[in-house]
Short mmCIF file of C-alpha atoms and ligand atoms in Angstrom, two decimals:
data_model
loop_
_atom_site.label_atom_id
_atom_site.label_comp_id
_atom_site.label_asym_id
_atom_site.label_seq_id
_atom_site.Cartn_x
_atom_site.Cartn_y
_atom_site.Cartn_z
CA MET A 6 -26.22 1.84 4.01
CA LEU A 7 -28.76 -0.40 5.98
CA ARG A 8 -27.84 -3.27 7.88
CA ARG A 9 -28.25 -6.97 6.63
CA GLY A 10 -31.89 -7.96 6.98
CA ALA A 11 -32.96 -3.84 7.87
CA ALA A 12 -33.73 -3.09 4.03
CA GLU A 13 -35.32 -6.07 3.30
CA THR A 14 -37.81 -5.98 6.54
CA VAL A 15 -38.21 -1.62 6.47
CA LEU A 16 -37.97 -0.97 2.69
CA PRO A 17 -41.05 -3.34 1.35
CA LYS A 18 -43.25 -1.92 4.51
CA LEU A 19 -42.22 1.93 3.25
CA ALA A 20 -43.39 1.41 -0.05
CA LYS A 21 -46.64 0.20 1.22
CA ALA A 22 -46.54 2.84 3.32
CA VAL A 23 -46.72 5.15 1.16
CA ASP A 24 -48.01 4.21 -1.91
CA ALA A 25 -44.60 3.94 -3.88
CA GLU A 26 -45.70 3.18 -7.48
CA ALA A 27 -42.10 2.28 -8.46
CA VAL A 28 -38.61 1.66 -6.05
CA PHE A 29 -35.13 2.94 -7.88
CA TRP A 30 -31.86 2.41 -5.90
CA ASN A 31 -28.52 2.60 -6.69
CA ARG A 32 -26.52 -0.82 -7.06
CA CYS A 33 -23.78 -2.02 -4.48
CA TYR A 34 -21.73 -5.16 -6.26
CA GLU A 35 -20.27 -7.10 -2.67
CA GLY A 36 -21.65 -10.69 -2.46
CA THR A 37 -24.55 -10.08 0.46
CA ALA A 38 -25.94 -6.86 -1.25
CA VAL A 39 -26.22 -8.26 -4.65
CA GLU A 40 -28.02 -11.42 -3.35
CA ARG A 41 -30.32 -9.47 -0.81
CA ASP A 42 -30.76 -6.58 -4.01
CA LYS A 43 -32.28 -9.84 -6.27
CA ARG A 44 -34.52 -10.53 -3.03
CA LEU A 45 -35.56 -7.35 -2.63
CA LYS A 46 -36.56 -6.63 -5.89
CA ASP A 47 -39.47 -10.05 -5.84
CA ASP A 48 -40.83 -7.67 -2.96
CA LEU A 49 -40.91 -3.95 -4.22
CA PRO A 50 -43.19 -2.88 -6.79
CA GLY A 51 -41.37 -1.63 -9.91
CA ALA A 52 -37.82 -2.16 -8.63
CA GLU A 53 -35.51 -1.06 -10.42
CA SER A 54 -31.34 -0.84 -9.57
CA PHE A 55 -29.21 1.37 -11.53
CA ASN A 56 -25.08 1.76 -12.14
CA GLY A 57 -24.63 5.37 -9.35
CA MET A 58 -20.97 3.74 -8.36
CA LEU A 59 -18.96 2.37 -10.89
CA LEU A 60 -18.11 3.84 -14.84
CA PHE A 61 -18.31 0.34 -16.22
CA GLU A 62 -20.17 -1.95 -14.99
CA PRO A 63 -18.03 -5.09 -13.50
CA TRP A 64 -19.33 -7.56 -16.26
CA GLU A 65 -18.96 -5.20 -19.15
CA VAL A 66 -14.76 -4.78 -19.25
CA LYS A 67 -14.03 -8.73 -20.50
CA THR A 68 -11.29 -10.33 -22.12
CA GLY A 69 -11.42 -11.30 -26.10
CA ALA A 70 -12.55 -14.53 -24.24
CA GLY A 71 -15.13 -13.42 -22.54
CA THR A 72 -13.82 -13.24 -18.67
CA PRO A 73 -12.81 -11.01 -16.28
CA PHE A 74 -9.11 -9.38 -16.35
CA LYS A 75 -6.83 -10.37 -13.52
CA VAL A 76 -4.05 -8.19 -14.49
CA PHE A 77 -4.83 -4.45 -14.19
CA THR A 78 -3.07 -2.87 -17.38
CA PRO A 79 -5.16 -4.44 -20.08
CA PHE A 80 -8.17 -4.29 -17.94
CA TRP A 81 -7.68 -0.23 -17.92
CA ARG A 82 -7.21 -0.97 -21.96
CA ALA A 83 -10.10 -2.76 -22.58
CA ALA A 84 -12.07 -0.34 -20.37
CA ARG A 85 -10.99 2.93 -22.13
CA ALA A 86 -12.04 1.34 -25.19
CA LEU A 87 -15.36 1.16 -24.23
CA PRO A 88 -18.02 4.07 -24.55
CA GLU A 89 -17.57 6.48 -21.91
CA PRO A 90 -19.54 6.56 -19.60
CA GLY A 91 -23.22 7.92 -19.44
CA ARG A 92 -22.81 12.05 -18.17
CA PRO A 93 -24.51 12.12 -14.73
CA LEU A 94 -28.14 13.69 -14.36
CA PRO A 95 -28.36 16.72 -12.66
CA ALA A 96 -30.10 16.53 -8.69
CA PRO A 97 -33.43 17.11 -8.44
CA LYS A 98 -34.68 20.91 -7.45
CA SER A 99 -36.51 19.28 -4.63
CA LEU A 100 -37.78 16.11 -3.15
CA LYS A 101 -41.64 15.76 -1.63
CA ARG A 102 -41.18 14.80 2.22
CA LEU A 103 -42.64 12.37 3.35
CA THR A 104 -44.84 12.28 5.88
CA GLY A 105 -46.91 10.41 8.65
CA VAL A 106 -44.04 7.45 8.26
CA GLU A 107 -43.13 6.13 11.42
CA SER A 108 -39.51 7.07 11.91
CA ASP A 109 -36.41 6.85 14.02
CA THR A 110 -34.67 9.77 14.67
CA LEU A 111 -30.97 9.91 13.28
CA SER A 112 -29.97 11.38 16.52
CA GLY A 113 -32.05 8.83 18.63
CA TRP A 114 -29.49 6.51 17.74
CA LYS A 115 -26.54 8.07 19.09
CA LEU A 116 -24.08 7.14 16.78
CA LEU A 117 -21.44 10.07 17.03
CA PRO A 118 -19.15 9.20 20.08
CA HIS A 119 -18.54 11.06 23.33
CA LYS A 120 -16.68 9.92 26.89
CA PRO A 121 -14.34 9.33 24.95
CA ASP A 122 -14.62 11.82 22.22
CA TRP A 123 -12.39 9.96 19.88
CA ALA A 124 -13.53 11.95 16.61
CA GLY A 125 -11.99 15.62 17.29
CA GLY A 126 -8.84 14.19 14.79
CA LEU A 127 -11.89 13.19 11.98
CA ARG A 128 -14.06 16.70 12.75
CA ALA A 129 -11.16 18.68 11.82
CA GLU A 130 -10.19 17.04 8.46
CA TRP A 131 -13.49 15.92 6.86
CA MET A 132 -16.36 17.77 5.72
CA PRO A 133 -18.56 14.57 5.27
CA GLY A 134 -21.50 15.54 2.59
CA GLU A 135 -22.06 16.01 -0.88
CA ASP A 136 -20.67 19.99 -0.51
CA GLY A 137 -17.74 18.89 1.18
CA ALA A 138 -17.05 16.31 -1.50
CA HIS A 139 -17.35 19.04 -4.59
CA GLU A 140 -15.49 21.50 -2.75
CA ARG A 141 -12.45 19.12 -2.53
CA LEU A 142 -12.44 17.93 -5.73
CA ALA A 143 -12.89 21.75 -7.08
CA ALA A 144 -10.05 22.05 -5.26
CA PHE A 145 -8.12 19.28 -5.82
CA LEU A 146 -8.87 20.03 -9.67
CA ARG A 147 -7.29 22.88 -9.21
CA GLY A 148 -3.94 21.93 -8.30
CA ILE A 149 -3.51 18.63 -10.14
CA LYS A 150 -0.57 19.54 -11.80
CA GLY A 151 2.15 17.77 -10.77
CA TYR A 152 -0.50 14.91 -9.37
CA ARG A 153 1.58 11.90 -11.74
CA GLU A 154 4.62 12.74 -9.20
CA GLY A 155 3.36 14.10 -6.12
CA ARG A 156 0.95 11.19 -5.63
CA ASP A 157 3.55 8.96 -4.25
CA ARG A 158 5.17 11.35 -1.84
CA PRO A 159 3.22 11.78 2.23
CA ASP A 160 5.25 14.78 2.41
CA ARG A 161 3.05 16.73 0.12
CA ASP A 162 -0.69 17.21 -0.29
CA ALA A 163 -1.03 15.88 -3.74
CA THR A 164 -3.91 13.62 -3.93
CA SER A 165 -7.50 14.54 -3.78
CA ARG A 166 -8.94 12.97 -0.91
CA LEU A 167 -12.42 12.00 -2.37
CA SER A 168 -12.08 8.67 -0.81
CA PRO A 169 -14.85 8.82 1.91
CA HIS A 170 -16.62 11.25 -0.45
CA LEU A 171 -16.43 8.21 -3.21
CA HIS A 172 -17.35 5.60 -0.95
CA PHE A 173 -20.03 7.29 0.69
CA GLY A 174 -21.62 8.10 -2.97
CA GLU A 175 -20.92 12.11 -2.19
CA VAL A 176 -19.24 12.42 -5.78
CA SER A 177 -19.70 9.71 -8.57
CA ALA A 178 -17.27 8.34 -9.92
CA ARG A 179 -19.03 9.57 -13.41
CA GLN A 180 -18.85 13.36 -12.11
CA ILE A 181 -15.54 13.03 -11.24
CA TRP A 182 -14.80 11.30 -15.20
CA HIS A 183 -16.46 14.01 -16.70
CA ALA A 184 -15.29 16.95 -14.90
CA ILE A 185 -11.37 15.80 -15.93
CA ARG A 186 -12.53 15.35 -19.30
CA HIS A 187 -13.81 18.62 -19.64
CA ARG A 188 -10.60 19.68 -19.47
CA GLU A 189 -7.45 20.20 -21.50
CA SER A 190 -5.82 15.92 -21.49
CA THR A 191 -2.60 16.03 -19.45
CA ASP A 192 -0.62 13.52 -17.96
CA ASP A 193 -1.79 14.69 -14.74
CA GLY A 194 -5.89 14.17 -15.21
CA GLU A 195 -5.02 10.61 -16.99
CA LYS A 196 -3.04 9.33 -14.06
CA PHE A 197 -5.85 10.51 -11.72
CA LEU A 198 -8.36 8.13 -14.26
CA ALA A 199 -6.17 5.54 -13.87
CA GLU A 200 -6.38 5.21 -10.03
CA LEU A 201 -9.78 5.98 -10.44
CA GLY A 202 -9.41 2.71 -13.00
CA TRP A 203 -7.89 0.69 -9.34
CA ARG A 204 -11.06 1.43 -8.20
CA GLU A 205 -13.18 -0.12 -11.15
CA PHE A 206 -10.59 -3.18 -11.03
CA CYS A 207 -11.26 -3.77 -7.31
CA HIS A 208 -14.83 -3.62 -7.72
CA GLN A 209 -14.54 -5.74 -10.31
CA LEU A 210 -12.56 -7.97 -8.52
CA LEU A 211 -14.63 -8.34 -5.38
CA PHE A 212 -17.94 -8.87 -7.70
CA HIS A 213 -16.33 -12.07 -9.48
CA HIS A 214 -14.76 -13.15 -5.94
CA PRO A 215 -16.98 -12.42 -3.24
CA THR A 216 -15.06 -14.49 -1.44
CA LEU A 217 -11.60 -11.73 -1.96
CA PRO A 218 -12.34 -10.01 1.89
CA THR A 219 -11.73 -13.56 3.36
CA LYS A 220 -9.75 -16.12 1.15
CA PRO A 221 -6.68 -15.36 -0.65
CA LEU A 222 -7.22 -15.53 -4.63
CA ASP A 223 -4.14 -17.31 -4.67
CA GLU A 224 -4.90 -20.69 -3.24
CA ARG A 225 -1.31 -21.36 -2.56
CA PHE A 226 -2.03 -19.17 0.50
CA ALA A 227 -4.53 -21.04 1.83
CA LYS A 228 -2.30 -22.86 4.62
CA PHE A 229 0.14 -19.71 4.65
CA PRO A 230 2.57 -20.23 8.28
CA TRP A 231 1.15 -16.23 9.46
CA ARG A 232 2.48 -15.66 13.06
CA ASP A 233 0.15 -14.60 16.13
CA ALA A 234 2.58 -12.09 17.64
CA ASP A 235 -0.46 -10.37 19.09
CA ALA A 236 2.34 -7.73 20.86
CA ALA A 237 3.12 -7.48 17.61
CA PHE A 238 0.18 -6.69 16.12
CA LYS A 239 -0.33 -4.48 19.17
CA ARG A 240 1.79 -1.78 18.77
CA TRP A 241 1.44 -1.74 14.77
CA THR A 242 -1.85 -0.62 15.44
CA LYS A 243 -0.78 2.08 18.21
CA GLY A 244 1.86 3.07 16.19
CA ARG A 245 4.68 2.17 18.58
CA THR A 246 6.42 -0.55 16.24
CA GLY A 247 10.38 1.91 16.19
CA VAL A 248 10.29 2.22 12.69
CA PRO A 249 9.27 5.63 11.83
CA ILE A 250 7.50 6.19 8.81
CA VAL A 251 5.39 3.00 9.98
CA ASP A 252 4.42 4.56 12.83
CA ALA A 253 3.53 7.63 11.47
CA GLY A 254 1.38 6.32 9.02
CA MET A 255 -0.20 4.35 11.41
CA ARG A 256 -0.98 7.71 13.94
CA GLN A 257 -2.17 9.32 10.82
CA LEU A 258 -4.78 6.83 10.37
CA TRP A 259 -5.69 6.76 13.64
CA HIS A 260 -6.27 10.73 14.11
CA THR A 261 -7.54 11.43 10.85
CA GLY A 262 -9.33 8.09 9.57
CA TRP A 263 -6.98 8.25 6.61
CA MET A 264 -3.97 7.17 5.40
CA HIS A 265 -1.68 8.19 2.38
CA ASN A 266 -1.53 5.26 -0.01
CA ARG A 267 2.15 4.87 -0.35
CA VAL A 268 2.42 4.61 2.87
CA ARG A 269 -0.94 2.43 3.26
CA MET A 270 1.42 0.03 1.24
CA ILE A 271 4.67 0.33 3.23
CA VAL A 272 2.34 -0.52 6.67
CA ALA A 273 0.69 -3.40 5.18
CA SER A 274 3.69 -4.88 3.69
CA TYR A 275 5.76 -3.82 7.40
CA LEU A 276 2.74 -5.85 8.68
CA ILE A 277 3.02 -9.24 6.85
CA LYS A 278 6.77 -9.59 5.62
CA TYR A 279 8.38 -8.28 8.77
CA LEU A 280 6.32 -9.47 11.51
CA GLY A 281 4.55 -12.46 9.20
CA ILE A 282 1.06 -11.46 10.50
CA ASP A 283 -1.92 -12.88 8.51
CA TRP A 284 -2.89 -10.19 5.97
CA ARG A 285 -6.91 -9.96 7.12
CA ARG A 286 -5.63 -9.39 10.38
CA GLY A 287 -4.46 -5.54 9.33
CA GLU A 288 -7.74 -5.54 6.85
CA ALA A 289 -9.53 -5.53 9.71
CA TRP A 290 -7.82 -2.93 11.51
CA PHE A 291 -8.17 -0.76 8.47
CA TRP A 292 -11.80 -1.63 7.98
CA ASP A 293 -12.31 -0.59 11.88
CA THR A 294 -10.58 2.79 11.43
CA LEU A 295 -10.42 4.06 7.50
CA VAL A 296 -13.51 6.59 6.55
CA ASP A 297 -12.93 5.32 3.42
CA ALA A 298 -13.10 1.71 4.61
CA ASP A 299 -14.40 -0.26 1.16
CA LEU A 300 -14.43 -3.64 0.96
CA ALA A 301 -13.69 -4.30 -2.59
CA ASN A 302 -10.45 -1.59 -2.22
CA ASN A 303 -9.36 -2.44 1.40
CA SER A 304 -9.52 -6.64 0.36
CA ALA A 305 -8.09 -6.46 -3.33
CA ASN A 306 -4.90 -4.56 -1.78
CA TRP A 307 -4.23 -6.15 1.14
CA GLN A 308 -4.41 -9.07 -1.08
CA TRP A 309 -2.26 -7.12 -3.44
CA VAL A 310 0.40 -6.28 -0.82
CA ALA A 311 0.25 -9.69 0.79
CA GLY A 312 1.61 -10.98 -2.96
CA CYS A 313 -1.84 -13.61 -2.68
CA GLY A 314 -4.19 -11.45 -4.74
CA ALA A 315 -4.74 -10.20 -8.22
CA ASP A 316 -1.85 -8.66 -10.27
CA ALA A 317 -0.16 -8.91 -7.02
CA ALA A 318 3.24 -7.67 -6.43
CA PRO A 319 5.16 -11.16 -5.91
CA PHE A 320 5.56 -12.33 -1.95
CA PHE A 321 9.64 -12.12 -2.12
CA ARG A 322 9.21 -8.29 -3.02
CA ILE A 323 9.69 -6.39 0.21
CA PHE A 324 9.05 -3.05 0.72
CA ASN A 325 12.32 -1.90 3.24
CA PRO A 326 10.77 0.34 5.14
CA VAL A 327 13.68 2.55 5.58
CA LEU A 328 14.79 2.79 1.69
CA GLN A 329 11.04 3.72 1.12
CA GLY A 330 11.35 6.63 4.01
CA GLU A 331 14.03 8.16 2.34
CA LYS A 332 13.09 7.72 -1.20
CA PHE A 333 8.89 9.92 -0.46
CA ASP A 334 9.38 11.44 2.51
CA LYS A 335 13.08 13.10 1.48
CA LYS A 336 13.57 15.82 4.12
CA GLY A 337 11.22 13.39 7.07
CA ASP A 338 8.69 16.02 7.05
CA TYR A 339 5.74 13.40 7.01
CA VAL A 340 7.54 11.14 10.36
CA ARG A 341 7.99 14.76 12.20
CA HIS A 342 4.36 15.59 11.91
CA TRP A 343 3.01 12.52 13.22
CA VAL A 344 6.00 11.16 15.07
CA PRO A 345 7.26 14.32 16.98
CA GLU A 346 8.61 12.57 19.60
CA ILE A 347 11.80 12.59 17.23
CA ALA A 348 11.01 15.40 15.38
CA LYS A 349 15.11 16.81 16.20
CA LEU A 350 16.39 14.05 14.89
CA PRO A 351 18.74 14.99 11.60
CA ASP A 352 17.65 14.10 8.51
CA LYS A 353 20.29 11.37 8.20
CA TYR A 354 18.88 9.26 11.39
CA ILE A 355 14.71 10.19 11.24
CA HIS A 356 14.16 7.02 9.18
CA LYS A 357 16.26 5.26 11.00
CA PRO A 358 16.77 6.32 14.83
CA TRP A 359 18.57 2.85 15.94
CA GLU A 360 21.57 4.25 13.90
CA ALA A 361 22.47 7.34 15.58
CA PRO A 362 24.91 8.10 18.11
CA ASP A 363 23.92 7.36 21.80
CA ASP A 364 24.46 10.95 22.57
CA ILE A 365 21.54 11.95 20.13
CA ARG A 366 19.51 8.48 20.94
CA ALA A 367 19.36 9.68 24.64
CA ALA A 368 17.51 12.48 23.64
CA ILE A 369 14.68 10.24 22.11
CA LYS A 370 14.63 7.80 24.84
CA ASP A 371 10.28 8.13 24.24
CA TYR A 372 10.65 6.36 21.62
CA PRO A 373 11.01 2.45 21.08
CA GLU A 374 13.33 0.03 19.87
CA PRO A 375 12.60 -1.47 16.47
CA LEU A 376 10.18 -3.87 17.34
CA VAL A 377 12.62 -7.00 14.68
CA ASP A 378 16.24 -6.39 12.99
CA LEU A 379 14.46 -5.42 9.35
CA GLN A 380 17.22 -8.16 7.58
CA GLU A 381 16.33 -10.78 10.24
CA GLY A 382 12.46 -10.19 9.77
CA ARG A 383 13.21 -9.74 5.89
CA GLU A 384 14.94 -13.33 5.91
CA ARG A 385 11.99 -14.75 7.73
CA ALA A 386 9.79 -14.21 5.31
CA LEU A 387 11.32 -15.02 2.74
CA THR A 388 11.60 -18.37 4.29
CA ALA A 389 8.07 -18.68 5.35
CA PHE A 390 7.79 -17.84 1.25
CA ARG A 391 10.42 -20.85 0.40
CA SER A 392 7.35 -23.06 1.95
CA LEU A 393 4.92 -22.54 -0.27
CA PRO A 394 3.50 -25.03 -2.95
CA SER A 395 5.15 -23.70 -6.13
CA SER A 396 2.56 -22.81 -8.47
P1 FAD B 413 -5.93 9.89 -5.18
O1 FAD B 413 -4.77 9.52 -5.68
O2 FAD B 413 -6.61 11.29 -5.05
O3 FAD B 413 -7.16 8.63 -6.06
C1 FAD B 413 -7.93 9.14 -6.80
C2 FAD B 413 -9.49 7.29 -5.98
O4 FAD B 413 -9.32 6.37 -6.80
C3 FAD B 413 -9.21 7.36 -4.25
O5 FAD B 413 -10.34 7.95 -4.25
C4 FAD B 413 -9.65 6.06 -4.76
O6 FAD B 413 -11.06 5.61 -5.54
C5 FAD B 413 -8.99 5.58 -6.48
N1 FAD B 413 -7.52 4.72 -6.19
C6 FAD B 413 -6.61 4.98 -5.58
N2 FAD B 413 -5.84 4.24 -5.76
C7 FAD B 413 -6.36 3.16 -5.22
C8 FAD B 413 -5.66 1.74 -5.11
N3 FAD B 413 -5.28 1.82 -5.12
N4 FAD B 413 -7.48 1.04 -5.07
C9 FAD B 413 -8.39 1.44 -5.37
N5 FAD B 413 -8.72 2.60 -5.55
C10 FAD B 413 -7.86 3.57 -5.33
N6 FAD B 413 -8.50 2.54 -0.92
C11 FAD B 413 -10.54 2.52 -0.24
O7 FAD B 413 -10.67 3.74 -0.97
N7 FAD B 413 -10.61 2.49 0.99
C12 FAD B 413 -9.86 1.45 1.14
O8 FAD B 413 -10.69 0.55 2.34
C13 FAD B 413 -8.54 1.36 0.94
N8 FAD B 413 -7.81 0.35 1.70
C14 FAD B 413 -6.58 0.48 1.36
C15 FAD B 413 -5.80 -0.59 1.98
C16 FAD B 413 -4.36 -0.75 1.58
C17 FAD B 413 -3.25 -1.76 2.07
C18 FAD B 413 -3.64 -0.37 0.51
C19 FAD B 413 -2.40 -0.48 0.07
C20 FAD B 413 -4.58 0.46 -0.44
C21 FAD B 413 -6.00 1.27 0.26
N9 FAD B 413 -6.74 1.85 -0.32
C22 FAD B 413 -8.28 1.91 0.03
C23 FAD B 413 -6.17 2.42 -2.00
C24 FAD B 413 -5.38 3.99 -1.60
O9 FAD B 413 -4.53 4.06 -0.62
C25 FAD B 413 -6.86 5.13 -1.02
O10 FAD B 413 -8.06 4.51 -2.09
C26 FAD B 413 -6.08 6.41 -1.76
O11 FAD B 413 -5.02 6.27 -0.55
C27 FAD B 413 -7.27 7.28 -1.48
O12 FAD B 413 -6.59 8.63 -1.15
P2 FAD B 413 -7.01 9.58 -2.42
O13 FAD B 413 -8.52 9.97 -2.91
O14 FAD B 413 -5.97 11.04 -1.94
O15 FAD B 413 -6.57 9.50 -3.58
#
């Protein structure tokens, strides 16, 4: 998307230069984009915007009282009762190239990193563009069986990894919807559509609450006693907390620009609850490092984990990263891949190296001791939570 302000200077000039009769675009739903689009509509000839991003418009899915939903399940039930999203239109066979228009070259913007080139892991993992997106969708649909259970397992390749492609519009939610609906209806397909439903839910939250990225929806959290803990925050970003599943996730993020959803919940919960650090700092780090960084999905999910968002897990429900690891990365394959310095630990200790006998621990000297004792971190979180005004 163009920088704020740039669209408003460049587009009217361009429309004039090419003698445009009409200008069409697909809508975004964040506050600044909504405001910008309103202004652009006054400045452009035949301006019209469309919904290319979502299955349903954020204002279409409403409670019986006509208000927006704050809970996912009834939101999705109401959305499913609406007429099906329209079939996607085919892409035009060709587009007329613009000539004689003064323009920067893309390479002139020097967007690709070099010295240091930190993007090698990203290049290996992703094929940006429509071809990459549609190949990934086709491959995912071939293997969709087992998605419902497998989607929680970071040690398996069970999710679609379509999030960056969806974010950049290289595949649309409507294309995915129709690709799934035209297959035999299955439990796995329904579960996958419900995940797209979460995306819709997050976007309608952002549309109705433009301050979602910065202000807790639950106002009781406005003065929550967050800790500064800068050194701990830094270790979290670097995947050096001493808790294997957290470190594995943070390193996967740094290396590939993506992290498995279950692990996103674990690392976010660890930062907020065990380290006591403000969810907005974690949100900002994800924003800088995720290839699928998306204002609606990122802020709604961080608020959800923090317990201050819509339909949020209560603050006192604290994910124990050891139990989560043992449940969802049973043999520790995910951890061993991303935290190779502890790969030789027996399965029994892979999610809690600090419990291993001294002779075994001597072999993993390079791996840090845990930043906080999990029991103490949990108690501290609960004490801070009790300081909230009652609702
Ligand atoms: P799949 O399981 O294949 O799901 C298909 C699609 O459904 C995803 O591509 C995504 O568009 C949507 N989806 C799935 N889960 C969610 C969810 N919980 N909320 C909203 N949409 C969802 N997702 C982003 O796209 N961008 C973000 O910036 C982002 N930040 C997150 C931050 C935190 C703290 C958490 C817990 C989750 C975040 N998510 C974000 C949601 C989710 O983790 C990713 O969408 C998902 O992991 C992407 O992988 P996938 O495409 O393989 O998912």
